[in-house]
CSV table of C-alpha atoms in Angstrom, one decimal:
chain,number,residue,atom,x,y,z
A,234,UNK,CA,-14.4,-56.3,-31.2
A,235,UNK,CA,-11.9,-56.8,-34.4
A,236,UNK,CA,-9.4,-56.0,-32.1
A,237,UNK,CA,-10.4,-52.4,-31.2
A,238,UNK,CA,-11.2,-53.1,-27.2
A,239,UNK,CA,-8.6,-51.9,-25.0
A,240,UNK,CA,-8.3,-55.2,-23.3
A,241,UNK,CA,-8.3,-57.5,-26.6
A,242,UNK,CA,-5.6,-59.3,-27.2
A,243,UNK,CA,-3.0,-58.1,-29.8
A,244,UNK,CA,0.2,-60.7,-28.9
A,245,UNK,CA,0.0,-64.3,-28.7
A,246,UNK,CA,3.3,-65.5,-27.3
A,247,UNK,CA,4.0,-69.3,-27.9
A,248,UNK,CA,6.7,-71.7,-25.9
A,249,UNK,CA,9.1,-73.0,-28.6
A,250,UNK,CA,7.1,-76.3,-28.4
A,251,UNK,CA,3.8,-74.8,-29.4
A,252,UNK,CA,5.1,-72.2,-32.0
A,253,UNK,CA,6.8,-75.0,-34.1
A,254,UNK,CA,4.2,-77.6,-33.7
A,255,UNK,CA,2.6,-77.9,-36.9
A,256,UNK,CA,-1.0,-79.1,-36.6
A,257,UNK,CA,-1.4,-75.6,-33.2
A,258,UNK,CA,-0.4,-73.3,-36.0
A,259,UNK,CA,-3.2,-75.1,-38.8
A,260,UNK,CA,-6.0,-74.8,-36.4
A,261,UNK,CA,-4.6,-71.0,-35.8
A,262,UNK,CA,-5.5,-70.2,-39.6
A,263,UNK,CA,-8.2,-72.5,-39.8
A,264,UNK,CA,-10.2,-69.6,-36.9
A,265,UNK,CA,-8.7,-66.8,-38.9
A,266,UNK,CA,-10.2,-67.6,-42.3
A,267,UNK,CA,-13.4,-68.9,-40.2
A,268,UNK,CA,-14.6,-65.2,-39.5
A,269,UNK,CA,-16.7,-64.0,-41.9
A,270,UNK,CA,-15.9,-59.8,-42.3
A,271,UNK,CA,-18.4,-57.4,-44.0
A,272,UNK,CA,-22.1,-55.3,-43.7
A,273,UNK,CA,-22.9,-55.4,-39.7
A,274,UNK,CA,-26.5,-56.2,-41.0
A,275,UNK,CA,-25.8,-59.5,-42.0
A,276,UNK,CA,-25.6,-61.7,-38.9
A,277,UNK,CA,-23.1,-64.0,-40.2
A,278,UNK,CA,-20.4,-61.6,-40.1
A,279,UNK,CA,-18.3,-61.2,-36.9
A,280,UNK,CA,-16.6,-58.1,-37.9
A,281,UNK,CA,-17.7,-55.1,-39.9
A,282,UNK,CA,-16.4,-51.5,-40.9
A,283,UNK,CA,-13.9,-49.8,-38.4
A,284,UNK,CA,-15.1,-47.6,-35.8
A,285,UNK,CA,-12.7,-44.9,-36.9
A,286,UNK,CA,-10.8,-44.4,-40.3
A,287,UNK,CA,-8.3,-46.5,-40.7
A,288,UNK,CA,-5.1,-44.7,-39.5
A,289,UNK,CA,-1.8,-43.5,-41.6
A,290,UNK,CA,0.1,-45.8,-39.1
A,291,UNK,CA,-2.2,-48.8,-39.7
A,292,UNK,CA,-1.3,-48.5,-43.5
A,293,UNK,CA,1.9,-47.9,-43.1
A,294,UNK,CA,2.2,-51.4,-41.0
A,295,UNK,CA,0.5,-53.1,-44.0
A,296,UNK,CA,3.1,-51.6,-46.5
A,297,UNK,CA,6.4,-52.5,-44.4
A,298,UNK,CA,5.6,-56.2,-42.9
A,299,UNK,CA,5.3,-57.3,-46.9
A,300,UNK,CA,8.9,-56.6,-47.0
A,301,UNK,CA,9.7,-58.3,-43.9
A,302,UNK,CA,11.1,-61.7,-44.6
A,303,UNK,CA,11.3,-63.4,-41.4
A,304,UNK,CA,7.9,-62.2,-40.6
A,305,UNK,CA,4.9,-64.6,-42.3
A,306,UNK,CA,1.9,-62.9,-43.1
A,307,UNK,CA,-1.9,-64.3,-43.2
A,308,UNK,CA,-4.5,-62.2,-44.6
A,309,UNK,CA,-2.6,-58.8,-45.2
A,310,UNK,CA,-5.9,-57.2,-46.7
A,311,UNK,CA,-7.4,-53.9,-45.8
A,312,UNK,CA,-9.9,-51.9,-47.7
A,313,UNK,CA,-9.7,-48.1,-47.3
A,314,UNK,CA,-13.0,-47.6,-49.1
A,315,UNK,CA,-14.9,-49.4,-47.0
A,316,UNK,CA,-12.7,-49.0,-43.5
A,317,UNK,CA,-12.5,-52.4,-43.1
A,318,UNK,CA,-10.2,-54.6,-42.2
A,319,UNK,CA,-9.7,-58.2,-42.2
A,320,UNK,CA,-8.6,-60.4,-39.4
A,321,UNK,CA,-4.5,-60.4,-39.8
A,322,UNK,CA,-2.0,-62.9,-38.3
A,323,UNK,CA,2.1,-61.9,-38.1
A,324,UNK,CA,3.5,-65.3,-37.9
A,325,UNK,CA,7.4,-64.5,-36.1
A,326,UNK,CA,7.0,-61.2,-34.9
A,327,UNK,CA,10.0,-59.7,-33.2
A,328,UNK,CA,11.0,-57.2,-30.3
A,329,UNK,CA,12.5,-54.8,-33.0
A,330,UNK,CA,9.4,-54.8,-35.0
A,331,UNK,CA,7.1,-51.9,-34.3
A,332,UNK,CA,3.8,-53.6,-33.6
A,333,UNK,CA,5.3,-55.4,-30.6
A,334,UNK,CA,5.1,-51.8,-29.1
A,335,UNK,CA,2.7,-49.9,-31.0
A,336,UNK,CA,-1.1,-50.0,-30.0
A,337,UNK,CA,-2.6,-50.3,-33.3
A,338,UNK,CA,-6.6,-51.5,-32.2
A,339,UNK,CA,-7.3,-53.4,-35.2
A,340,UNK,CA,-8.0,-57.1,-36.1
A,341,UNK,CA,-3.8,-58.0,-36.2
A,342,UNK,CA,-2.5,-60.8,-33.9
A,343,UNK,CA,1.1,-60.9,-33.4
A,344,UNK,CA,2.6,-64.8,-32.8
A,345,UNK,CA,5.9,-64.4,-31.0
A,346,UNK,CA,8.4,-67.4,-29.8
A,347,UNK,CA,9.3,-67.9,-26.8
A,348,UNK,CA,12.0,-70.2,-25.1
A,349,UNK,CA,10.2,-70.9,-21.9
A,350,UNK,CA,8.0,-69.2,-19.8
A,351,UNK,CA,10.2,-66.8,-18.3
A,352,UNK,CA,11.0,-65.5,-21.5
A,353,UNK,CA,7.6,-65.3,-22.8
A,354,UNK,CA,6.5,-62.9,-19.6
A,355,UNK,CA,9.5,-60.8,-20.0
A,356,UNK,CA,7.9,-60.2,-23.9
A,357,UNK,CA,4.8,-59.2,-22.1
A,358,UNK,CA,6.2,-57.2,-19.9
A,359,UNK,CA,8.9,-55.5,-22.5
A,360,UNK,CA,5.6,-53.8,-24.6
A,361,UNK,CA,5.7,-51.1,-22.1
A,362,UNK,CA,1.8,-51.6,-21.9
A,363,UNK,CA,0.2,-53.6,-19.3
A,364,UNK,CA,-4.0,-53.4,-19.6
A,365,UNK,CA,-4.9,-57.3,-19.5
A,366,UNK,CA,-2.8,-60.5,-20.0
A,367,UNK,CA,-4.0,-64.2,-20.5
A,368,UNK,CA,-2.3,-67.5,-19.4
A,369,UNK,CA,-3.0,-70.8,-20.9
A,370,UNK,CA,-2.1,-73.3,-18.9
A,371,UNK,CA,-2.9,-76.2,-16.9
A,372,UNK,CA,0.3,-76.2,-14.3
A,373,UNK,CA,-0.3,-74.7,-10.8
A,374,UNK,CA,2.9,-74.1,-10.5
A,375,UNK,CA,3.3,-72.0,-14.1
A,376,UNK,CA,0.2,-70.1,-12.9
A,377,UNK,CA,1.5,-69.2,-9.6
A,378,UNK,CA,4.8,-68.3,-11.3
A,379,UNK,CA,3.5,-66.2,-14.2
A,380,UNK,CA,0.7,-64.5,-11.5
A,381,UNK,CA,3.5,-63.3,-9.4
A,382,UNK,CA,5.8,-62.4,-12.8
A,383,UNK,CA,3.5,-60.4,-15.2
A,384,UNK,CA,3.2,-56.6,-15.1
A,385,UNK,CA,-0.5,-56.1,-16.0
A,386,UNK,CA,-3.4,-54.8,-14.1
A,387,UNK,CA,-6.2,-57.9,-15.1
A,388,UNK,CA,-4.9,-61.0,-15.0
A,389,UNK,CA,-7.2,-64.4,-16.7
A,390,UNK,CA,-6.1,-67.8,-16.6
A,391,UNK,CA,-7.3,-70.2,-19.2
A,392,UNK,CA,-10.0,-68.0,-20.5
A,393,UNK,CA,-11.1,-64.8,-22.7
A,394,UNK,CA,-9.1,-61.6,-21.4
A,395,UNK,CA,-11.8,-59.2,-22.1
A,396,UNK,CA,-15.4,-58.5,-20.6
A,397,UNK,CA,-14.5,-57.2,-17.0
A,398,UNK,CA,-17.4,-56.3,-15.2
A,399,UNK,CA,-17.4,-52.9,-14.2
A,400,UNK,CA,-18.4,-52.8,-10.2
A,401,UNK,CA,-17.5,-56.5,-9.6
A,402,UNK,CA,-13.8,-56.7,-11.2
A,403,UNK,CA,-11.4,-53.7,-10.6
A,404,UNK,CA,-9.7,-52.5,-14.4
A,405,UNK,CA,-6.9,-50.9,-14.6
A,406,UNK,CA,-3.2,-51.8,-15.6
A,407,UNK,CA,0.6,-50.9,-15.7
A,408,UNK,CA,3.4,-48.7,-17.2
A,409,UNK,CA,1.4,-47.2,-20.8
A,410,UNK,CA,-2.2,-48.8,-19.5
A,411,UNK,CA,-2.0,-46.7,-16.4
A,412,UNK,CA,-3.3,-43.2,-15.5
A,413,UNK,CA,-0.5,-42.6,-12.6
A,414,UNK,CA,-1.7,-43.2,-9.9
A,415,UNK,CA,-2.5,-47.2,-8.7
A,416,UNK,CA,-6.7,-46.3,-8.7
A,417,UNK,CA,-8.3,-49.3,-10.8
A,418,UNK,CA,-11.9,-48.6,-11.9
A,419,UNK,CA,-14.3,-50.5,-9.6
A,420,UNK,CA,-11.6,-50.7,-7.1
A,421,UNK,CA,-11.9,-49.2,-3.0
A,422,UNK,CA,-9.8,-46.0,-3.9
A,423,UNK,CA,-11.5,-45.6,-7.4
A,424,UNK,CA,-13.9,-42.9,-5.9
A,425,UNK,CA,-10.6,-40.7,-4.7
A,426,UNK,CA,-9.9,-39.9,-8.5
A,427,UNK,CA,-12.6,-37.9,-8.3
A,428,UNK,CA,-12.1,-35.8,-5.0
A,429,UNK,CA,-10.6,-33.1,-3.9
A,430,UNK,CA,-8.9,-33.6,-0.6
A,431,UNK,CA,-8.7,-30.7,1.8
A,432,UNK,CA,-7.8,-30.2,6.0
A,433,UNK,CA,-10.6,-28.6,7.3
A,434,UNK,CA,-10.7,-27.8,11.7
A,435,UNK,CA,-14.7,-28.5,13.3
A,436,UNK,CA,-15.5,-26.4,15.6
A,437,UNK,CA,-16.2,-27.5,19.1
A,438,UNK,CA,-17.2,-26.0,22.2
A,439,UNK,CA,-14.5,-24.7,24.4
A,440,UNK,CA,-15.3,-26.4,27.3
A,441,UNK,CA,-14.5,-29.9,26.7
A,442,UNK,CA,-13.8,-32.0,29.6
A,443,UNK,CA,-11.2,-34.7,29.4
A,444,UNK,CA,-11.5,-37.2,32.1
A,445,UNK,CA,-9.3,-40.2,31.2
A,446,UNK,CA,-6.3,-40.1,33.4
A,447,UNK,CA,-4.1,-40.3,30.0
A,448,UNK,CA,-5.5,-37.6,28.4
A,449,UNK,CA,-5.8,-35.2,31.6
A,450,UNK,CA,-1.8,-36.1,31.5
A,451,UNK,CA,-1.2,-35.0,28.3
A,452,UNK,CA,-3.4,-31.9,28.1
A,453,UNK,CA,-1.1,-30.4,31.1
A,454,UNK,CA,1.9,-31.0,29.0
A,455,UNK,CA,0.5,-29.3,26.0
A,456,UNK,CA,-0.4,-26.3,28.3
A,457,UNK,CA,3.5,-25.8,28.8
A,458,UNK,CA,4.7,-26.2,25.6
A,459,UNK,CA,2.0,-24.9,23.3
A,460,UNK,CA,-0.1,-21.6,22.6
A,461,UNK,CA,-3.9,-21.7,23.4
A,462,UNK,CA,-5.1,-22.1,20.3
A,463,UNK,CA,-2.6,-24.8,19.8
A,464,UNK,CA,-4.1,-26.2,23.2
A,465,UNK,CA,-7.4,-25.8,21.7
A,466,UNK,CA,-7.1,-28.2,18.4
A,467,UNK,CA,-5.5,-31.1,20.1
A,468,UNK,CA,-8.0,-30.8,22.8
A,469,UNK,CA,-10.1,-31.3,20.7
A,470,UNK,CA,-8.6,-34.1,18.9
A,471,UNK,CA,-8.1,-36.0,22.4
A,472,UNK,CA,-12.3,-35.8,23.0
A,473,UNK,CA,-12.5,-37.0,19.4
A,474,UNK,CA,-10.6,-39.9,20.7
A,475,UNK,CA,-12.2,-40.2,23.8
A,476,UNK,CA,-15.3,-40.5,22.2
A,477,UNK,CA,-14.2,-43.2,19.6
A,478,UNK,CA,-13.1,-44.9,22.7
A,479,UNK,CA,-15.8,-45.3,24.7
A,480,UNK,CA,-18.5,-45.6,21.7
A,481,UNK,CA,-16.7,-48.3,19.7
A,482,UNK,CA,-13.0,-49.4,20.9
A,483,UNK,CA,-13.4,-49.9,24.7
A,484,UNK,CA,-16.2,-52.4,24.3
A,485,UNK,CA,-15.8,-56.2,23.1
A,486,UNK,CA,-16.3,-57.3,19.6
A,487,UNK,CA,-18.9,-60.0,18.8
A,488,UNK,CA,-17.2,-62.0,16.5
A,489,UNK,CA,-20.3,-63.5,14.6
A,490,UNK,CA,-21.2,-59.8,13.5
A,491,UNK,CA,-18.4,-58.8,11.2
């Protein structure tokens, strides 16, 4: 997706131990010059031409990191005449650097360092975005911890963090990857988003008869403390739940047909 999928990944954050281990970071630029950019019609390339124009803020990215010492740059090479872009790592990004919160949906993979896990998730969770997030890691007990820790709607463990399946795995996230309200796409309360909820009284007949000792006992209370059309409603309600009663609650469950 050369990075232009909502739930790609755009930071990789690395334990001390990885981010200084020599032969992690080799194999790391070893894939990067692997992919072959270029014309979508020949088959061998794995990225083409942007889907949009490369944006003023994408360029201006390019110009700055050059001049950003502590930050090591692979691949720094964009074509404007073409719109393409090729695959770009920033080796030692920073908190204070924009692209740590800056959605920039191109081919760019920031590598941050990270003392321990706890640090690393509170880098995730400082973007201010929180779509997908990915875990590598073979510890039950990091997984629990970083499962109960990160702030992002899709979670993956030792995997790819894109390719949710609509229907089957509920999308949504946090914070900047949220729409307000906590309705994830494919989820039970997805449908709400797109109803409008009103009260609206059925009419009933008038003559409902309430025969549950209960019930008779309150609808002689609400005649002394309510008006008659008052009276009329909750009547109404109570034969409601007089007939949930005896059509489903009052009767015993058989277990083997939930």
């Amino acid at each position: 997706y050369a990075g232009q999928k909502c739930s790609a990944a755009s930071l990789l954050i690395l334990e001390k131990e990885v981010y200084h281990n020599k032969e992690f970071k080799q194999k790391l630029l070893d894939n990067l010059s692997s992919i072959h950019v270029g014309s979508s019609h020949n088959p061998i390339n794995l990225y083409s031409k942007m889907v949009q124009p490369i944006t003023p803020a994408t360029k201006q990215l390019f110009n700055t990191i050059t001049k950003n010492k502590n930050i090591k740059i692979y691949s720094k090479k964009y074509n404007e005449r073409t719109n393409i872009i090729q695959p770009t790592i920033l080796w030692g990004l920073t908190p204070d650097h924009p692209f740590y919160k800056t959605e920039y949906f191109c081919p760019i993979l920031g590598v941050m360092c990270a003392k321990n896990l706890t640090h690393a998730i509170t880098l995730a969770n400082g973007t201010g975005y929180g779509l997908t997030a990915g875990l590598e890691s073979l510890d039950k007990q990091e997984q629990d911890y970083w499962i109960n820790h990160i702030q992002a709607g899709n979670l993956y463990i030792n995997k790819k963090i894109t390719g949710a399946i609509v229907g089957r795995q509920p999308f949504g996230g946090f914070g900047l990857s949220s729409i307000g309200r906590p309705l994830k796409a494919g989820s039970k309360d997805y449908l709400l988003s797109f109803t409008n909820i009103a009260e609206q009284t059925i009419k009933q007949k008038n003559n409902i008869k309430v025969t549950h000792p209960k019930l008779i006992q309150i609808k002689n209370k609400l005649k002394e403390t309510t008006t008659i059309e008052t009276q009329k409603k909750l009547i109404n309600i109570l034969s409601t739940y007089k007939k949930a009663w005896t059509k489903y609650y009052k009767n015993p469950i058989e277990t083997q047909q939930l």
